XYZ file of N, CA and C in Angstrom:
822
model
N -116.779 56.510 112.319
C -116.568 55.251 113.028
C -115.482 55.441 114.068
N -115.728 54.917 115.253
C -114.732 55.016 116.279
C -113.948 53.770 116.412
N -113.197 53.643 117.546
C -112.369 52.408 117.808
C -113.290 51.388 118.383
N -112.775 49.980 118.265
C -113.415 49.021 118.922
C -112.750 48.862 120.311
N -113.537 48.060 121.242
C -113.200 47.811 122.556
C -112.944 46.442 122.759
N -111.772 45.884 123.474
C -111.600 44.617 123.702
C -111.074 44.518 125.210
N -111.747 43.630 125.908
C -111.433 43.431 127.316
C -111.438 41.860 127.519
N -110.420 41.332 128.434
C -110.504 40.019 128.761
C -110.023 39.764 130.173
N -110.517 38.708 130.797
C -110.096 38.405 132.181
C -108.720 37.802 132.241
N -108.202 37.228 131.104
C -106.974 36.639 131.066
C -106.228 37.005 129.794
N -105.484 38.180 129.853
C -104.717 38.732 128.760
C -103.872 37.772 128.043
N -103.225 36.819 128.785
C -102.189 35.963 128.242
C -102.702 34.729 127.713
N -103.942 34.361 127.760
C -104.395 33.061 127.390
C -104.513 32.899 125.847
N -104.355 31.767 125.388
C -104.420 31.499 123.973
C -105.808 31.251 123.546
N -106.747 30.759 124.454
C -108.045 30.404 124.088
C -108.938 31.096 125.210
N -110.266 31.372 124.762
C -111.280 31.995 125.637
C -112.371 30.867 125.856
N -112.913 30.916 127.005
C -114.191 30.019 127.210
C -115.321 30.617 126.624
N -115.386 31.889 126.550
C -116.531 32.667 125.887
C -116.028 33.992 125.310
N -116.676 34.361 124.185
C -116.484 35.618 123.720
C -117.883 36.373 123.627
N -117.944 37.483 124.340
C -119.196 38.189 124.414
C -119.036 39.422 123.496
N -120.073 39.600 122.643
C -120.029 40.559 121.526
C -121.156 41.540 121.541
N -120.789 42.736 121.381
C -121.803 43.846 121.168
C -121.261 44.922 120.290
N -122.155 45.788 119.922
C -121.661 46.877 118.905
C -122.024 48.219 119.569
N -121.167 49.245 119.384
C -121.241 50.510 119.842
C -121.992 51.492 119.024
N -122.189 51.304 117.741
C -122.811 52.159 116.773
C -124.306 51.986 116.798
N -124.965 52.989 116.204
C -126.383 52.948 115.976
C -126.638 53.227 114.376
N -127.863 53.140 114.005
C -128.066 53.507 112.570
C -128.396 54.945 112.476
N -128.473 55.718 113.585
C -129.099 57.080 113.585
C -127.925 58.095 113.340
N -128.191 59.203 112.597
C -127.154 60.198 112.335
C -126.859 61.015 113.616
N -125.653 61.702 113.501
C -125.327 62.620 114.600
C -126.384 63.687 114.806
N -126.754 63.886 115.911
C -127.756 64.912 116.258
C -129.108 64.380 116.571
N -129.345 63.043 116.456
C -130.646 62.366 116.650
C -130.965 62.483 118.153
N -129.942 62.192 119.015
C -130.308 62.149 120.440
C -130.714 63.582 120.923
N -130.112 64.632 120.325
C -130.437 65.957 120.775
C -131.991 66.231 120.276
N -132.302 65.714 119.105
C -133.688 66.021 118.623
C -134.695 65.078 119.348
N -134.249 63.897 119.736
C -135.182 62.844 120.280
C -134.454 62.206 121.525
N -134.256 62.832 122.617
C -133.489 62.287 123.714
C -134.316 61.107 124.328
N -133.599 60.315 125.151
C -134.140 59.185 125.727
C -135.362 59.703 126.612
N -136.511 58.912 126.574
C -137.609 59.229 127.423
C -138.127 57.828 127.989
N -139.101 57.893 128.918
C -139.663 56.697 129.516
C -141.104 56.909 129.932
N -141.768 55.794 129.948
C -143.059 55.728 130.659
C -142.975 54.633 131.767
N -144.053 54.161 132.270
C -144.005 53.242 133.346
C -143.309 51.980 133.060
N -143.410 51.542 131.710
C -142.915 50.164 131.394
C -141.763 50.218 130.516
N -141.590 51.230 129.742
C -140.609 51.211 128.610
C -139.603 52.439 128.614
N -138.466 52.267 128.062
C -137.546 53.348 127.724
C -137.632 53.520 126.232
N -137.493 54.790 125.682
C -137.541 55.076 124.246
C -136.282 55.877 123.900
N -135.875 55.701 122.714
C -134.754 56.585 122.310
C -133.941 55.924 121.252
N -133.148 56.700 120.484
C -132.176 56.028 119.419
C -131.190 55.110 119.927
N -131.300 53.801 119.634
C -130.224 52.885 120.098
C -130.466 52.333 121.365
N -131.685 52.634 121.995
C -131.881 52.240 123.368
C -131.975 50.666 123.518
N -132.528 49.947 122.548
C -132.495 48.508 122.487
C -131.384 48.019 121.619
N -131.094 48.707 120.513
C -130.056 48.175 119.520
C -128.922 49.222 119.492
N -127.828 49.021 120.246
C -127.872 47.993 121.300
C -127.250 48.490 122.643
N -127.579 49.763 123.051
C -127.015 50.241 124.268
C -127.410 49.285 125.453
N -128.583 48.794 125.451
C -129.010 47.892 126.530
C -128.122 46.572 126.601
N -127.826 46.154 125.395
C -127.022 44.890 125.440
C -125.626 45.158 125.922
N -125.050 46.308 125.630
C -123.680 46.725 126.154
C -123.801 46.678 127.755
N -124.849 47.353 128.192
C -125.042 47.360 129.652
C -125.119 46.010 130.297
N -125.903 45.182 129.578
C -126.047 43.685 130.021
C -124.676 43.081 130.206
N -123.772 43.175 129.165
C -122.453 42.645 129.288
C -121.830 43.320 130.547
N -121.783 44.618 130.649
C -120.945 45.286 131.713
C -121.493 44.868 133.116
N -122.780 44.676 133.288
C -123.311 44.383 134.682
C -123.158 42.932 134.889
N -123.274 42.089 133.915
C -123.136 40.595 134.030
C -121.640 40.349 134.476
N -120.701 41.037 133.886
C -119.301 40.838 134.330
C -119.020 41.540 135.646
N -119.643 42.671 135.984
C -119.329 43.346 137.242
C -119.842 42.538 138.386
N -120.983 41.771 138.217
C -121.615 41.044 139.291
C -121.289 39.611 139.224
N -120.482 39.126 138.252
C -120.084 37.665 138.219
C -119.146 37.392 139.341
N -119.481 36.330 140.265
C -118.558 36.145 141.261
C -117.181 35.904 140.920
N -116.298 36.294 141.835
C -114.935 36.407 141.663
C -114.366 35.035 141.252
N -114.906 33.889 141.788
C -114.400 32.607 141.379
C -114.499 32.255 140.061
N -115.618 32.789 139.344
C -115.766 32.486 137.927
C -114.975 33.469 137.094
N -114.767 34.715 137.516
C -113.916 35.618 136.742
C -112.375 35.066 136.751
N -112.079 34.411 137.934
C -110.734 33.895 137.952
C -110.582 32.586 137.160
N -111.675 31.834 137.229
C -111.590 30.494 136.553
C -111.696 30.458 135.058
N -112.514 31.457 134.490
C -112.875 31.467 133.142
C -112.016 32.522 132.395
N -111.693 32.144 131.168
C -111.088 33.181 130.305
C -112.181 33.734 129.405
N -112.603 34.975 129.833
C -113.750 35.615 129.119
C -113.163 36.804 128.381
N -113.653 36.939 127.093
C -113.273 37.963 126.143
C -114.613 38.778 125.877
N -114.452 40.063 125.888
C -115.508 41.016 125.362
C -115.063 41.854 124.239
N -115.834 41.830 123.165
C -115.476 42.664 121.953
C -116.604 43.437 121.626
N -116.399 44.831 121.541
C -117.500 45.720 121.191
C -116.940 46.459 120.005
N -117.629 46.316 118.740
C -117.173 46.862 117.511
C -117.926 48.125 117.207
N -117.443 49.011 116.345
C -118.016 50.370 116.066
C -118.806 50.382 114.746
N -119.043 49.391 114.020
C -119.453 49.402 112.696
C -120.384 48.248 112.211
N -121.043 47.704 113.283
C -121.957 46.643 112.908
C -123.099 47.026 112.171
N -123.657 48.318 112.270
C -124.909 48.680 111.638
C -124.492 48.961 110.064
N -123.302 49.057 109.718
C -122.921 49.118 108.326
C -122.229 47.840 107.812
N -122.565 46.755 108.513
C -122.175 45.458 108.053
C -120.807 44.898 108.662
N -120.241 45.597 109.599
C -119.065 45.147 110.305
C -117.913 45.040 109.296
N -117.939 45.940 108.266
C -117.052 45.732 107.121
C -115.604 45.904 107.585
N -115.301 46.741 108.562
C -113.861 46.784 109.038
C -113.545 45.856 110.249
N -114.672 45.441 111.037
C -114.275 44.724 112.239
C -114.683 43.247 112.172
N -115.302 42.714 111.086
C -115.728 41.355 111.213
C -114.534 40.445 111.250
N -113.414 40.666 110.527
C -112.290 39.857 110.637
C -111.658 39.860 111.996
N -111.647 41.011 112.606
C -111.208 40.991 114.054
C -112.057 40.138 114.931
N -113.392 40.330 114.933
C -114.295 39.536 115.739
C -114.093 38.006 115.306
N -113.960 37.669 114.063
C -113.831 36.191 113.719
C -112.555 35.624 114.196
N -111.359 36.420 114.269
C -110.178 35.877 114.711
C -110.344 35.619 116.322
N -111.103 36.440 116.990
C -111.332 36.349 118.477
C -112.208 35.013 118.537
N -113.273 34.940 117.680
C -114.151 33.760 117.771
C -113.393 32.479 117.506
N -112.500 32.399 116.603
C -111.766 31.197 116.385
C -110.846 30.792 117.617
N -110.665 31.741 118.520
C -109.948 31.337 119.810
C -110.814 31.007 120.907
N -112.239 30.973 120.624
C -113.159 30.935 121.696
C -113.984 29.621 121.672
N -114.396 29.135 122.749
C -115.289 27.838 122.767
C -116.715 28.126 122.361
N -117.235 29.364 122.636
C -118.564 29.773 122.113
C -118.596 31.236 122.131
N -119.595 31.795 121.466
C -119.807 33.192 121.306
C -121.314 33.572 121.725
N -121.394 34.553 122.558
C -122.691 35.023 122.985
C -122.811 36.436 122.535
N -123.745 36.728 121.598
C -123.932 38.170 121.101
C -125.165 38.643 121.810
N -124.904 39.860 122.414
C -125.903 40.429 123.269
C -126.846 41.537 122.726
N -127.177 41.284 121.461
C -128.299 42.105 120.875
C -129.517 41.886 121.663
N -130.648 42.750 121.503
C -131.735 42.575 122.329
C -132.537 41.325 121.985
N -133.190 40.875 123.061
C -134.081 39.756 122.916
C -135.365 40.278 122.049
N -136.029 39.363 121.497
C -137.219 39.793 120.661
C -138.334 40.329 121.469
N -139.347 40.917 120.895
C -140.493 41.532 121.678
C -141.211 40.567 122.595
N -141.102 39.327 122.217
C -141.876 38.307 123.169
C -140.862 37.620 124.148
N -139.571 38.124 124.149
C -138.557 37.705 125.037
C -137.691 36.550 124.551
N -137.970 36.161 123.273
C -137.217 35.074 122.678
C -135.794 35.485 122.523
N -134.790 34.443 122.589
C -133.518 34.624 122.110
C -133.352 34.230 120.713
N -132.236 34.291 120.043
C -132.092 34.108 118.613
C -131.065 32.980 118.447
N -131.627 32.041 117.763
C -130.662 30.761 117.352
C -130.318 30.682 115.924
N -131.008 31.498 115.011
C -130.694 31.418 113.637
C -131.088 32.736 113.161
N -130.264 33.269 112.039
C -130.509 34.472 111.277
C -130.221 34.168 109.819
N -131.019 34.749 108.949
C -130.840 34.591 107.570
C -129.512 35.250 107.098
N -128.944 34.684 106.139
C -127.862 35.263 105.444
C -128.372 36.087 104.364
N -127.477 36.937 103.829
C -127.818 37.902 102.665
C -126.671 38.117 101.770
N -126.986 38.394 100.641
C -125.961 38.671 99.612
C -126.619 39.593 98.488
N -125.788 40.499 97.954
C -126.280 41.400 96.914
C -125.414 41.245 95.624
N -125.969 41.259 94.513
C -125.202 41.077 93.192
C -125.710 42.222 92.214
N -124.780 42.632 91.479
C -125.061 43.454 90.301
C -124.911 42.663 89.089
N -125.869 42.612 88.201
C -125.820 41.839 86.851
C -125.686 43.031 85.808
N -124.622 43.121 85.089
C -124.485 44.107 83.943
C -124.511 43.532 82.584
N -125.358 43.996 81.828
C -125.577 43.351 80.463
C -124.948 44.285 79.422
N -124.154 43.722 78.526
C -123.578 44.650 77.592
C -123.846 44.108 76.137
N -124.551 44.830 75.296
C -124.890 44.342 73.918
C -124.709 45.418 72.899
N -125.624 45.433 72.015
C -125.491 46.450 70.866
C -126.435 47.608 71.118
N -126.089 48.825 70.896
C -127.068 49.935 71.115
C -128.181 49.821 70.024
N -129.411 49.980 70.591
C -130.535 49.966 69.795
C -131.036 51.335 69.401
N -130.788 52.353 70.227
C -131.138 53.668 69.912
C -130.338 54.560 70.659
N -130.389 55.919 70.423
C -129.488 56.950 71.060
C -129.795 57.057 72.520
N -128.789 57.493 73.253
C -128.985 57.808 74.658
C -127.632 57.505 75.340
N -127.662 57.541 76.743
C -126.504 57.374 77.466
C -126.213 55.914 77.691
N -125.180 55.441 77.048
C -124.801 53.989 77.171
C -125.885 53.104 76.918
N -126.640 53.213 75.725
C -127.789 52.422 75.371
C -127.512 50.931 75.325
N -126.155 50.574 75.093
C -125.894 49.111 74.947
C -125.758 48.432 76.217
N -125.815 49.223 77.485
C -125.726 48.560 78.759
C -127.020 48.726 79.574
N -127.121 47.604 80.414
C -128.260 47.623 81.330
C -127.767 46.900 82.610
N -128.404 47.286 83.741
C -127.948 46.682 85.005
C -129.148 46.218 85.820
N -129.044 45.101 86.438
C -129.974 44.522 87.464
C -129.239 44.357 88.758
N -130.123 44.627 89.916
C -129.611 44.352 91.262
C -130.400 43.109 91.790
N -129.665 42.223 92.362
C -130.325 41.007 93.026
C -129.990 41.008 94.492
N -131.122 40.760 95.256
C -131.062 40.606 96.725
C -131.299 39.167 97.081
N -130.409 38.435 97.615
C -130.483 37.019 97.912
C -130.578 36.818 99.452
N -131.511 36.135 99.900
C -131.567 35.799 101.306
C -131.696 34.332 101.441
N -131.051 33.643 102.518
C -130.992 32.292 102.695
C -130.785 31.875 104.215
N -131.427 30.757 104.487
C -131.113 30.189 105.821
C -129.915 29.199 105.937
N -129.556 28.636 104.834
C -128.351 27.731 104.904
C -127.302 28.239 104.072
N -126.082 28.205 104.417
C -124.928 28.661 103.589
C -124.679 27.780 102.351
N -125.044 26.506 102.506
C -124.945 25.619 101.298
C -125.925 26.053 100.227
N -127.132 26.568 100.600
C -128.099 27.042 99.591
C -127.549 28.345 98.928
N -126.856 29.187 99.777
C -126.242 30.351 99.119
C -125.168 29.863 98.076
N -124.320 28.965 98.362
C -123.329 28.398 97.471
C -123.863 27.965 96.115
N -125.078 27.208 96.300
C -125.816 26.619 95.174
C -126.330 27.788 94.194
N -126.854 28.881 94.890
C -127.424 29.937 94.111
C -126.298 30.731 93.444
N -125.255 30.994 94.217
C -124.071 31.619 93.670
C -123.583 30.924 92.312
N -123.372 29.684 92.421
C -122.809 28.870 91.378
C -123.728 28.958 90.230
N -125.120 28.835 90.427
C -126.007 28.909 89.427
C -126.016 30.257 88.717
N -125.833 31.342 89.355
C -125.796 32.657 88.866
C -124.583 32.673 87.882
N -123.420 32.187 88.406
C -122.197 32.150 87.603
C -122.445 31.418 86.310
N -123.056 30.222 86.469
C -123.235 29.406 85.281
C -124.177 30.077 84.287
N -125.189 30.773 84.700
C -126.071 31.480 83.837
C -125.426 32.616 83.081
N -124.553 33.281 83.736
C -123.845 34.439 83.237
C -122.907 33.975 82.180
N -122.204 32.790 82.429
C -121.247 32.298 81.442
C -122.094 31.717 80.281
N -123.159 31.258 80.446
C -123.976 30.690 79.246
C -124.484 31.877 78.447
N -124.885 32.918 79.156
C -125.556 34.069 78.432
C -126.914 33.902 78.352
N -127.676 35.171 78.342
C -129.034 35.174 78.268
C -129.624 35.396 76.834
N -128.924 36.124 76.082
C -129.236 36.362 74.762
C -128.062 36.447 73.795
N -128.242 36.028 72.524
C -127.099 36.101 71.632
C -126.622 37.601 71.474
N -125.370 37.802 71.524
C -124.845 38.993 71.308
C -124.817 39.969 72.620
N -125.244 39.408 73.749
C -125.284 40.064 74.999
C -124.354 39.393 76.004
N -123.391 40.001 76.491
C -122.507 39.453 77.572
C -123.031 39.997 78.887
N -122.758 39.119 79.904
C -123.307 39.393 81.187
C -122.148 39.374 82.256
N -121.986 40.286 83.114
C -121.062 40.345 84.214
C -121.696 40.348 85.535
N -121.325 39.433 86.387
C -121.932 39.240 87.792
C -120.943 39.777 88.701
N -121.317 40.617 89.607
C -120.378 41.191 90.619
C -121.207 41.177 91.951
N -120.534 40.468 92.963
C -121.140 40.404 94.258
C -120.650 41.620 95.016
N -121.529 42.423 95.494
C -121.391 43.660 96.257
C -121.393 43.495 97.646
N -121.993 42.606 98.221
C -121.931 42.350 99.692
C -122.375 40.974 100.006
N -122.010 40.421 101.142
C -122.410 39.025 101.496
C -122.224 38.921 103.044
N -123.279 38.453 103.743
C -123.186 37.959 105.014
C -123.734 36.608 105.252
N -122.885 35.640 105.742
C -123.435 34.226 105.732
C -124.521 34.097 106.865
N -125.227 33.014 106.590
C -126.351 32.702 107.605
C -125.843 32.291 108.913
N -126.575 32.497 109.951
C -126.348 31.987 111.327
C -127.307 30.805 111.410
N -126.576 29.569 111.185
C -127.414 28.351 111.309
C -126.912 27.512 112.550
N -127.905 26.873 113.177
C -127.594 26.114 114.448
C -126.959 24.782 114.161
N -125.809 24.540 114.831
C -125.110 23.287 114.556
C -125.465 22.396 115.804
N -125.003 21.160 115.811
C -125.141 20.299 116.967
C -124.566 20.912 118.311
N -123.444 21.563 118.071
C -122.641 22.219 119.265
C -123.556 23.404 119.729
N -124.207 24.105 118.821
C -125.004 25.299 119.114
C -126.176 24.810 119.786
N -126.866 23.638 119.444
C -127.961 23.166 120.166
C -127.626 22.751 121.561
N -126.424 22.216 121.845
C -125.962 21.956 123.117
C -125.761 23.109 124.045
N -125.289 24.108 123.330
C -125.224 25.565 124.060
C -126.664 26.083 124.359
N -127.625 25.877 123.497
C -128.902 26.250 123.718
C -129.509 25.388 125.030
N -129.165 24.288 125.119
C -129.667 23.493 126.374
C -129.094 23.997 127.614
N -127.819 24.554 127.482
C -127.165 25.106 128.725
C -127.948 26.502 129.066
N -128.270 27.222 127.963
C -129.011 28.521 128.221
C -130.349 28.239 128.799
N -131.056 27.219 128.355
C -132.407 26.875 128.887
C -132.192 26.440 130.279
N -131.240 25.723 130.579
C -131.010 25.201 132.043
C -130.720 26.576 132.944
N -129.933 27.476 132.421
C -129.731 28.674 133.203
C -130.952 29.452 133.362
N -131.857 29.479 132.386
C -133.256 30.097 132.489
C -133.995 29.396 133.608
N -133.976 28.143 133.652
C -134.791 27.395 134.720
C -134.283 27.854 136.061
N -133.005 27.749 136.268
C -132.386 28.247 137.482
C -132.559 29.617 137.912
N -132.815 30.479 136.979
C -133.050 31.865 137.259
C -134.602 32.196 137.259
N -135.470 31.276 136.925
C -136.900 31.390 136.838
C -137.248 32.303 135.636
N -136.445 32.170 134.467
C -136.676 32.961 133.293
C -137.017 32.035 132.134
N -138.180 32.038 131.693
C -138.561 31.167 130.438
C -137.687 31.461 129.234
N -137.021 30.502 128.633
C -136.237 30.688 127.540
C -136.896 30.121 126.227
N -137.175 30.968 125.249
C -137.616 30.564 123.984
C -136.782 31.008 122.901
N -136.944 30.472 121.613
C -136.022 30.808 120.561
C -136.745 31.277 119.394
N -136.090 32.116 118.567
C -136.595 32.511 117.281
C -135.484 32.444 116.234
N -135.934 32.074 114.984
C -135.057 32.410 113.849
C -135.525 33.718 113.101
N -134.692 34.584 112.971
C -135.056 35.937 112.508
C -134.349 36.349 111.212
N -134.746 37.332 110.534
C -134.253 37.770 109.280
C -133.095 38.643 109.193
N -133.011 39.597 110.149
C -131.853 40.647 110.147
C -130.611 39.947 110.675
N -129.517 40.461 110.028
C -128.194 39.927 110.369
C -127.637 40.600 111.556
N -126.565 40.006 112.069
C -125.715 40.623 113.209
C -124.266 39.927 113.020
N -123.500 40.195 114.108
C -122.194 39.702 113.999
C -122.176 38.200 114.350
N -123.322 37.766 114.920
C -123.502 36.339 115.132
C -123.347 35.542 113.825
N -123.854 36.120 112.769
C -123.800 35.426 111.359
C -122.350 35.086 111.065
N -121.457 35.956 111.263
C -120.095 35.727 110.973
C -119.491 34.668 111.830
N -119.720 34.751 113.059
C -119.003 33.751 113.995
C -119.674 32.312 113.822
N -120.980 32.325 113.593
C -121.638 30.956 113.452
C -121.174 30.321 112.248
N -120.781 31.108 111.171
C -120.445 30.471 109.929
C -118.979 29.899 110.058
N -118.283 30.188 111.100
C -116.901 29.638 111.274
C -117.097 28.189 111.970
N -118.338 27.920 112.365
C -118.462 26.662 113.076
C -118.420 26.815 114.541
N -118.295 28.127 115.106
C -118.310 28.280 116.556
C -119.606 28.308 117.112
N -120.032 27.465 118.056
C -121.320 27.673 118.685
C -121.629 29.111 119.111
N -122.774 29.583 118.522
C -123.039 31.017 118.600
C -124.505 31.149 118.979
N -124.871 32.041 119.900
C -126.243 32.386 120.213
C -126.388 33.942 120.306
N -127.497 34.480 120.141
C -127.792 35.811 119.948
C -128.985 36.188 120.775
N -129.274 37.506 120.979
C -130.401 38.014 121.646
C -130.304 37.860 123.233
N -129.020 37.900 123.685
C -128.816 37.857 125.140
C -128.893 39.198 125.887
N -129.559 40.133 125.132
C -129.813 41.453 125.889
C -131.088 41.460 126.441
N -131.562 42.658 127.102
C -132.986 42.820 127.484
C -133.988 42.800 126.292
N -135.250 42.807 126.537
C -136.321 42.720 125.585
C -136.540 44.085 124.931
N -136.623 44.089 123.613
C -136.890 45.436 123.012
C -137.455 45.139 121.611
N -137.821 46.235 120.818
C -138.295 46.027 119.476
C -138.293 47.449 118.937
N -138.878 47.526 117.690
C -138.803 48.859 116.880
C -137.444 49.193 116.512
N -136.466 48.314 116.323
C -135.173 48.677 115.998
C -134.999 49.539 114.733
N -134.134 50.506 114.808
C -133.888 51.286 113.604
C -135.115 52.342 113.391
N -135.844 52.539 114.317
C -137.057 53.371 113.951
C -137.367 54.423 115.142
N -138.066 55.396 114.949
C -138.357 56.368 115.999
C -139.168 55.739 117.120
N -139.662 54.560 116.941
C -140.581 53.896 117.849
C -139.730 52.865 118.757
N -138.521 52.776 118.578
C -137.704 51.836 119.354
C -137.934 51.844 120.802
N -138.039 50.718 121.417
C -138.313 50.667 122.849
C -137.545 49.590 123.607
N -137.412 49.692 124.880
C -136.778 48.648 125.728
C -137.732 48.456 127.008
N -137.878 47.225 127.232
C -138.731 46.843 128.282
C -137.899 46.973 129.693
N -138.292 47.718 130.447
C -137.568 48.222 131.670
C -137.580 46.914 132.550
N -138.592 46.176 132.714
C -138.729 45.046 133.623
C -137.839 43.844 133.261
N -137.369 43.953 131.982
C -136.513 42.764 131.461
C -135.055 43.047 131.765
N -134.635 44.249 132.161
C -133.251 44.599 132.324
C -132.552 43.698 133.381
N -133.114 43.727 134.554
C -132.400 42.993 135.608
C -132.462 41.422 135.387
N -133.611 40.897 134.926
C -133.595 39.320 134.688
C -132.759 39.009 133.722
N -132.469 39.762 132.600
C -131.530 39.399 131.506
C -130.162 39.495 131.823
N -129.758 40.406 132.753
C -128.466 40.472 133.235
C -128.241 39.098 134.055
N -129.196 38.785 134.977
C -129.059 37.507 135.667
C -128.989 36.229 134.785
N -129.654 36.284 133.693
C -129.561 35.142 132.888
C -128.252 35.016 132.101
N -127.724 36.174 131.592
C -126.336 36.241 131.063
C -125.280 35.759 131.985
N -125.394 36.273 133.251
C -124.396 35.937 134.263
C -124.509 34.456 134.627
N -125.649 33.898 134.749
C -125.782 32.473 134.972
C -125.176 31.725 133.834
N -125.618 32.043 132.590
C -124.929 31.239 131.478
C -123.351 31.147 131.541
N -122.837 32.477 131.757
C -121.432 32.520 131.808
C -120.775 31.563 132.971
N -121.488 31.603 134.020
C -121.008 30.900 135.232
C -121.050 29.371 135.060
N -121.905 28.947 134.133
C -122.087 27.529 133.821
C -121.165 26.978 132.808
N -120.257 27.884 132.107
C -119.402 27.369 131.168
C -118.200 26.749 131.818
């Protein structure tokens, strides 16, 4: 894991008009690029991380480079690029959340979906270990113990709270006489759910799309991103503001070449309207 990157147009400001977020890492091990270097055909680029999310980082770079000087001077823009998103932003999510708390909105530049849709909601996820301790029934390695793993997915954070409390209550009550149960949460990422303020931001993005001649549609998706963390703080957050791509985390990952320039224009227009 390497360092994160932070850039702002106004280093002395207390608040930002917008926080642009991307991640520098990929899921692929060292040496993958040498084995499978970037390639292209007439319509697509292929390679490890080409869509997730090297393209989104370039979207941020070129949107900022081509943003008119009047907007760069007027707006307090922050850019945060973290090095560990693919492993859950374990070390960086607090840093990103502190920046988000100082921001009016957050735009995460993960790739747009294969049909061009942006992302306005993402499932949350949590993992639990249930350990049961009772009386040994026969010989073996710790025969009095058993463990189960639970994977919980949810669209609303209130639903996660309900499930978590229900699990705690079940474990306190016990499942069988003579068997104690221990519940351990091993990971948690909150849901990215759209608030009224997020819906207002969606309307601004849709208007920016009209002005640039780019149709804007939305999807709610299952996979998590740094948008989950910032949205859970109540900060208006949207995702998928990179170029169009798919096949993330696989050898078939691709990026639509024709989408690169329009999506830079879309991001630039959205920023200019803030």
